[in-house]
Short mmCIF file of C-alpha atoms and ligand atoms in Angstrom, two decimals:
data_model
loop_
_atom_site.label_atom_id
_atom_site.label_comp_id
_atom_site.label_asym_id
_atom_site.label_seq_id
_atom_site.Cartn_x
_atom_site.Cartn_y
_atom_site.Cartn_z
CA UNK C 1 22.96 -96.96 86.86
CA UNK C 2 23.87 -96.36 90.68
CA UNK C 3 27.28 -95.47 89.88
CA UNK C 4 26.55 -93.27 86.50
CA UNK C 5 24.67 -91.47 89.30
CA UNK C 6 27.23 -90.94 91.39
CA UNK C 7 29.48 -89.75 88.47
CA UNK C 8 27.45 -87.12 87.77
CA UNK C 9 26.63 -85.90 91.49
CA UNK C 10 30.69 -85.99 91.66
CA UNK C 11 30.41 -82.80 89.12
CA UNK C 12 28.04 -80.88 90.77
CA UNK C 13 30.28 -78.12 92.19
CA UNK C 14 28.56 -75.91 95.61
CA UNK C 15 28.94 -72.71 94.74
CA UNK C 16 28.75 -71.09 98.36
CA UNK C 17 31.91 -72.65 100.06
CA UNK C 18 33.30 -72.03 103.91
CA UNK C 19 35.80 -69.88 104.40
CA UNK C 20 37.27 -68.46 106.97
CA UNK C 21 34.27 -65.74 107.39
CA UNK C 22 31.85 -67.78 107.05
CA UNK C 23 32.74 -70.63 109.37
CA UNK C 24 31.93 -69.88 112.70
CA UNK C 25 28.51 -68.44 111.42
CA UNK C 26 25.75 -71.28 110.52
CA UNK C 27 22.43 -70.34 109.95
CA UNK C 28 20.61 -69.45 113.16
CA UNK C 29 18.27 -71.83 114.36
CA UNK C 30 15.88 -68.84 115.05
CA UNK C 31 15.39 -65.91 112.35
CA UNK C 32 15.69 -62.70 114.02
CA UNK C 33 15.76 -60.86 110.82
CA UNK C 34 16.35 -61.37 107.40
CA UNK C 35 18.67 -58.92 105.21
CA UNK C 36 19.39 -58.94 101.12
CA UNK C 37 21.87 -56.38 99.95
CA UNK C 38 22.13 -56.12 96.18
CA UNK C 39 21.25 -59.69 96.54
CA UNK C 40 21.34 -60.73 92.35
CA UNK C 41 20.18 -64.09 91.10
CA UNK C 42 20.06 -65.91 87.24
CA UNK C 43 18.87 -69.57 87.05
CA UNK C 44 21.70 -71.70 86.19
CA UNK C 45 19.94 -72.61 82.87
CA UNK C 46 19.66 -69.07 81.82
CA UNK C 47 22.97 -67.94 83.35
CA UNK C 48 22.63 -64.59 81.10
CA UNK C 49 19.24 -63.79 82.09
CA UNK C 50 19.02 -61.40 85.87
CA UNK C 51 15.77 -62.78 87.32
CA UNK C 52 16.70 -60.81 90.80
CA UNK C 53 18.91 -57.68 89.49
CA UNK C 54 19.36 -56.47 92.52
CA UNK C 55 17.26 -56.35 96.06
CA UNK C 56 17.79 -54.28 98.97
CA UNK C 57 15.34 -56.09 101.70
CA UNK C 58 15.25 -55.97 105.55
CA UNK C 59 12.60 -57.45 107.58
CA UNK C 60 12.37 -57.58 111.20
CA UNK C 61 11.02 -60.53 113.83
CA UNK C 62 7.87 -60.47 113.80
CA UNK C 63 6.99 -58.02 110.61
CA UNK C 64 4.38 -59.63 108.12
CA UNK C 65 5.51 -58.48 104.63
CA UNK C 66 3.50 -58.91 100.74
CA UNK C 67 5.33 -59.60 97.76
CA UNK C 68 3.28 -57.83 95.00
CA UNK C 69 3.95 -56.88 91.25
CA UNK C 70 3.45 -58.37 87.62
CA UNK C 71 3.61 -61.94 87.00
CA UNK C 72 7.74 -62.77 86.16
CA UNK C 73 8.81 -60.18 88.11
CA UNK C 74 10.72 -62.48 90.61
CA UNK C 75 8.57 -62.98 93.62
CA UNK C 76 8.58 -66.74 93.66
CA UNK C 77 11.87 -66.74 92.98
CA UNK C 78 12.36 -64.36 95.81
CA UNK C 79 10.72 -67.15 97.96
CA UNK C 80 13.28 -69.73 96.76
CA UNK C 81 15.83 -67.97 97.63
CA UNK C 82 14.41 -67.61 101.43
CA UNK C 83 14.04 -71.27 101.49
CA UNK C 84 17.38 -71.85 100.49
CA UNK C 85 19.30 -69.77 103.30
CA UNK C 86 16.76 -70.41 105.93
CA UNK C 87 14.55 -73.14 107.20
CA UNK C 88 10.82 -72.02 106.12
CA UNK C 89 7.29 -73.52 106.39
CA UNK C 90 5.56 -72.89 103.20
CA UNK C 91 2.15 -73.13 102.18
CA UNK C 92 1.22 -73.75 98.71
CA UNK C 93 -1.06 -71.96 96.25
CA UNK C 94 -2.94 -75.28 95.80
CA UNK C 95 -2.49 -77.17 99.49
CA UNK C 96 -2.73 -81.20 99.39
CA UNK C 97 -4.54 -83.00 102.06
CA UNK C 98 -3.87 -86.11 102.61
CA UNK C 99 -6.50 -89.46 102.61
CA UNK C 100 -6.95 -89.25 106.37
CA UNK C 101 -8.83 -87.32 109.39
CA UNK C 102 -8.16 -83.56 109.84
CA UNK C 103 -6.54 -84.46 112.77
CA UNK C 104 -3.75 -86.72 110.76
CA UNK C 105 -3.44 -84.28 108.23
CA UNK C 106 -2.77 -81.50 110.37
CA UNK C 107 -0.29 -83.26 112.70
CA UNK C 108 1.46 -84.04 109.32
CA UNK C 109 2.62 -80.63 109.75
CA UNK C 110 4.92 -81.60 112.82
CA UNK C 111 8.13 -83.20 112.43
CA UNK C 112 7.93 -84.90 115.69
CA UNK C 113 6.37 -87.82 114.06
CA UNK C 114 6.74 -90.25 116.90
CA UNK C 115 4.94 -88.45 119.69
CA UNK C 116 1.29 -87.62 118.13
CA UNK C 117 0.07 -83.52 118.60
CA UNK C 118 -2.41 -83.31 121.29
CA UNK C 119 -5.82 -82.28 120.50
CA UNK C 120 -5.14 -78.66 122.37
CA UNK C 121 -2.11 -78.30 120.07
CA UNK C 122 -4.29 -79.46 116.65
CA UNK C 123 -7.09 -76.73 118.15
CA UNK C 124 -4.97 -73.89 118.93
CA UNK C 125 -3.36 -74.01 115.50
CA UNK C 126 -6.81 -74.28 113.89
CA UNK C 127 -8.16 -71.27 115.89
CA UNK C 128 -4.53 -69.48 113.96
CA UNK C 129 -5.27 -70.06 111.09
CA UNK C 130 -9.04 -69.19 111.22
CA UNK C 131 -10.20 -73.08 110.67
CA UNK C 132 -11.52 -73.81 114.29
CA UNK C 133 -15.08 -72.71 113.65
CA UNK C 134 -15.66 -74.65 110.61
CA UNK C 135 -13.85 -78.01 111.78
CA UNK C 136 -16.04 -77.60 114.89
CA UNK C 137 -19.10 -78.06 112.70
CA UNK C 138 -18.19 -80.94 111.12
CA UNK C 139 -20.51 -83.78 111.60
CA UNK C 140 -17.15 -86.00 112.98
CA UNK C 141 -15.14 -82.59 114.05
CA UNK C 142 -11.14 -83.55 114.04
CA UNK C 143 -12.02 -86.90 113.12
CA UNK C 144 -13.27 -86.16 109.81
CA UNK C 145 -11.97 -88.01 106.49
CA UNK C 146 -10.43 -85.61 104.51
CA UNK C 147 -11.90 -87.72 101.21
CA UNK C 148 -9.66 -87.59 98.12
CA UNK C 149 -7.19 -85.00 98.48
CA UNK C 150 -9.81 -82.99 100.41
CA UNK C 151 -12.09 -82.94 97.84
CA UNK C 152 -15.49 -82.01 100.50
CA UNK C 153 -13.54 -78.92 101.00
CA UNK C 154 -13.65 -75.54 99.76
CA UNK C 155 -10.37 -74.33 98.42
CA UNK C 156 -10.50 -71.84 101.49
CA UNK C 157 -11.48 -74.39 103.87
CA UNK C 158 -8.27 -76.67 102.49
CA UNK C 159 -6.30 -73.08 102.20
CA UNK C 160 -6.64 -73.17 106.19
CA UNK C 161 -6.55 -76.42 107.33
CA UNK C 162 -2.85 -76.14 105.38
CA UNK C 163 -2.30 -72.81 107.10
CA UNK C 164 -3.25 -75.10 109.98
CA UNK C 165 -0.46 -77.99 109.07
CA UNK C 166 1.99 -74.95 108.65
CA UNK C 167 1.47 -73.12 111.88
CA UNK C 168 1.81 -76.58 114.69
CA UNK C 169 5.14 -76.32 113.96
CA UNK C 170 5.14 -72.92 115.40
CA UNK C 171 7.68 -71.79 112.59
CA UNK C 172 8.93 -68.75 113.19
CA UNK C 173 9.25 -67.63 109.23
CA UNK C 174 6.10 -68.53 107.13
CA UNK C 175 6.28 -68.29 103.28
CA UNK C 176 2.93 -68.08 101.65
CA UNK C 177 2.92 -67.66 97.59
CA UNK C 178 -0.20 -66.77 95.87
CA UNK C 179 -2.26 -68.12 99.15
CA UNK C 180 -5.46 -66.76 98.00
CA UNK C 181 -5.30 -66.68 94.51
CA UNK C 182 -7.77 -69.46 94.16
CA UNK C 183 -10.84 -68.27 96.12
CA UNK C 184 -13.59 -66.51 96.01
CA UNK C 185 -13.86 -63.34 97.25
CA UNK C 186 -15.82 -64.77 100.68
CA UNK C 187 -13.18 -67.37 100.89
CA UNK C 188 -10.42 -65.07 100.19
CA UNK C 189 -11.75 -62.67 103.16
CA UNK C 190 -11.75 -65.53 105.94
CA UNK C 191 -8.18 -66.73 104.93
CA UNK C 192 -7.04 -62.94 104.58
CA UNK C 193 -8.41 -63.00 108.19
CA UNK C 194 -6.07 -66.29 108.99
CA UNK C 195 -3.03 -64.78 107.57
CA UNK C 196 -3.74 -61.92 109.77
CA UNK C 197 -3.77 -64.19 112.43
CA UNK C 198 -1.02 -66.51 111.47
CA UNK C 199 1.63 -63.14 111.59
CA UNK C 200 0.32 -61.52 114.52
CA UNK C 201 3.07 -63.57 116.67
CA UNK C 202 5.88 -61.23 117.74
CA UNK C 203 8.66 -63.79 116.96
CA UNK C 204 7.28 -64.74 113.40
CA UNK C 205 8.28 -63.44 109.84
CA UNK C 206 4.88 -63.81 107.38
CA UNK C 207 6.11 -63.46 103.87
CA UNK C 208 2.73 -63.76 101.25
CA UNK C 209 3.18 -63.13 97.69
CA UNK C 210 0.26 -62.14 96.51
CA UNK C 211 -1.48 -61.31 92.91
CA UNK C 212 -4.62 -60.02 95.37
CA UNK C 213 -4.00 -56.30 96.79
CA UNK C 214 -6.94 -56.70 99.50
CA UNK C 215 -5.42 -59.37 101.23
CA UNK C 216 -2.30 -57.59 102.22
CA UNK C 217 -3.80 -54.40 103.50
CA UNK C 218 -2.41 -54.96 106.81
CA UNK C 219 1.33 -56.11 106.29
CA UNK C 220 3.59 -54.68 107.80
CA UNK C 221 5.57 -54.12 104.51
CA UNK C 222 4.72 -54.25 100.82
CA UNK C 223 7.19 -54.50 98.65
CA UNK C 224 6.30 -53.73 94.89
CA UNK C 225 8.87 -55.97 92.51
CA UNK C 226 8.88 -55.06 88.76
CA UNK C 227 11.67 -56.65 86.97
CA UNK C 228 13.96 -58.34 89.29
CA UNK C 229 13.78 -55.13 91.46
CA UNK C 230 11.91 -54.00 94.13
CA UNK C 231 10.87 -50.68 93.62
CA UNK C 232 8.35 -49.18 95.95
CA UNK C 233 7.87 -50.33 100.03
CA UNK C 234 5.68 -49.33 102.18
CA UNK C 235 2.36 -50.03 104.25
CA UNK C 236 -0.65 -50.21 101.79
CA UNK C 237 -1.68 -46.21 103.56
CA UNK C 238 1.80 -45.13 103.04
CA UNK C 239 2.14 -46.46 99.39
CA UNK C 240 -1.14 -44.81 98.44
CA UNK C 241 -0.71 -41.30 99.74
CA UNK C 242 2.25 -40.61 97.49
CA UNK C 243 5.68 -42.69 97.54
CA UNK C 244 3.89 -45.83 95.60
CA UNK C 245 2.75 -44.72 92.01
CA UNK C 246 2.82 -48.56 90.93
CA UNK C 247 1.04 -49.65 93.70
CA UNK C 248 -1.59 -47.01 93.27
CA UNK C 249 -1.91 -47.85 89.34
CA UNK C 250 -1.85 -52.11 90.38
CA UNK C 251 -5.20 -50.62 93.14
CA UNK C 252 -6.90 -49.02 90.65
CA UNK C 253 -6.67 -51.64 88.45
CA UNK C 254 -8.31 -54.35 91.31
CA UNK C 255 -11.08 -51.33 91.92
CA UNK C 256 -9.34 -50.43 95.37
CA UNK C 257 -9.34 -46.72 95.29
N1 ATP V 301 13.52 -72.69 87.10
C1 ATP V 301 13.65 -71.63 86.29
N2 ATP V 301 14.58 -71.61 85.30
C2 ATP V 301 14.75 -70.54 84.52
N3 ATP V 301 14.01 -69.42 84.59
C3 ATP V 301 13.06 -69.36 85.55
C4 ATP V 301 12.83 -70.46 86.45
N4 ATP V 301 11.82 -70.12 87.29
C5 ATP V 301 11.45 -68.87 86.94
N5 ATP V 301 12.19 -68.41 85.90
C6 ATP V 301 12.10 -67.07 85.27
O1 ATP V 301 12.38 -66.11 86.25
C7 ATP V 301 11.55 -64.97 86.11
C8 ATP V 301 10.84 -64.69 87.43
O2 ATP V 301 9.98 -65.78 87.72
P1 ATP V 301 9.18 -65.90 89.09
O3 ATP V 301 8.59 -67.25 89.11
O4 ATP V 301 10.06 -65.52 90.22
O5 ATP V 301 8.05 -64.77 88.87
P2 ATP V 301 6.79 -64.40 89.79
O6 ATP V 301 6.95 -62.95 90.12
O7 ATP V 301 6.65 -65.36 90.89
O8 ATP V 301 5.58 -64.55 88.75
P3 ATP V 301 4.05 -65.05 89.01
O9 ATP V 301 3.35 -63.87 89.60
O10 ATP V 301 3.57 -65.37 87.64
O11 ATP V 301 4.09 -66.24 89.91
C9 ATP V 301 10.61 -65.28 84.95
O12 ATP V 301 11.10 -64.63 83.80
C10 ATP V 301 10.68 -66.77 84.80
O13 ATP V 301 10.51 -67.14 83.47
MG1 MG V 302 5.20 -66.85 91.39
#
């Protein structure tokens, strides 16, 4: 079994390679910025099929940027491609928590596993992510149990205490798809409010995909995809008062103008 394994991992071919250009330029430990040009992309199992056909992108340190547009249009896959050339933090649309106190499950978030995250650390990346208030009035505060996969928890209570687990790391790019799909609109406000938060350090890149328009009002940078392309960009004022006739169309549709 082992070695039919090993066969088979023998004829997996990389298909990014060093060469001579490339060699003396690793990934950087910090992302300063992130640039796609004409950046195209099929799935290996559909090598005929263009998912990305296309994408002109630059973000800058510190920018906090929405990924809107139809469902298929490439956003998540957008996402994996950012994971795959960089070294993200990403929060899920439906966040586990762990059997455990809110304390353990936040400190999951750090990969210094041996040396435990201080209390201040746990706090100040609850108060980030918009969390602090709520942990404070729990009967047992950071001490907590979690229950079954956080199951005492509102989805936007667990949405925060993952934004939480995300943000002790201090990561400096933060990929968030769908984040709020799953809430109520009360629950969707306070983690709109985290994510707010959560980008509003200079050296971090925020990257949310998002099927909600009202909880990327204040990026930075929207970027409407529709197939495989992004076509409009813009702040949510900028999009509205003329360049973003998809965008406008996708607000009216969610009742935002
Ligand atoms: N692993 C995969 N293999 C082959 N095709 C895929 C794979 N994942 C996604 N696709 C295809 O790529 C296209 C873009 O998918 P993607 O998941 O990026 O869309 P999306 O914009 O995130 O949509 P949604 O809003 O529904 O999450 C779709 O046509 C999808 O069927
Ligand atoms: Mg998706």
């Amino acid at each position: 079994m082992l070695r039919s394994n090993a066969r088979s991992v023998q004829k997996l071919e990389p298909r990014i390679f060093e060469t001579a250009m490339n060699k003396h330029r690793p990934p950087q430990d910090k992302v300063r910025s992130i640039e796609f040009e004409n950046l195209q992309f099929a799935y290996p199992h559909r090598p005929d099929t263009r998912v990305l056909k296309g994408i002109f992108l630059r973000i800058e340190k510190g920018q906090f940027v929405a990924f809107v547009g139809a469902s298929g249009c490439g956003k998540s896959t957008m996402i994996a491609m950012l994971e795959r050339f960089y070294d993200p933090v990403r929060v899920q649309q439906e966040p586990t928590l762990y059997a455990g106190t809110v304390r353990e499950n936040i400190s999951f978030g750090d990969p210094e596993l041996e040396k435990p995250c201080t209390d201040e650390a746990i706090e100040e990346a609850c108060r980030a992510a918009n969390a602090w208030d709520f942990v404070l009035s729990l009967p047992e505060g950071l001490s907590t149990q979690c229950g079954n996969n956080g199951s005492q928890f509102s989805g936007g209570q667990r949405q925060r205490l993952a934004i939480a687990r995300a943000l002790i790391r201090k990561p400096n790019l933060l990929l968030l798809d769908e984040a709020t799909s799953a809430l109520d609109t009360q629950s969707e406000k306070i983690v709109q409010d985290a994510l707010k938060r959560a980008s509003e350090d200079s050296e971090r890149i925020t990257i949310a995909v998002t099927h909600r328009l009202s909880t990327v009002r204040d990026a930075d940078l929207i970027c409407v995809f529709y197939g495989g392309r992004i076509i409009e960009t813009g702040t949510h004022t900028e999009l509205l008062s003329g360049q973003g006739k998809m965008y406008r169309a996708m607000c009216k549709a969610q009742g935002l103008t």
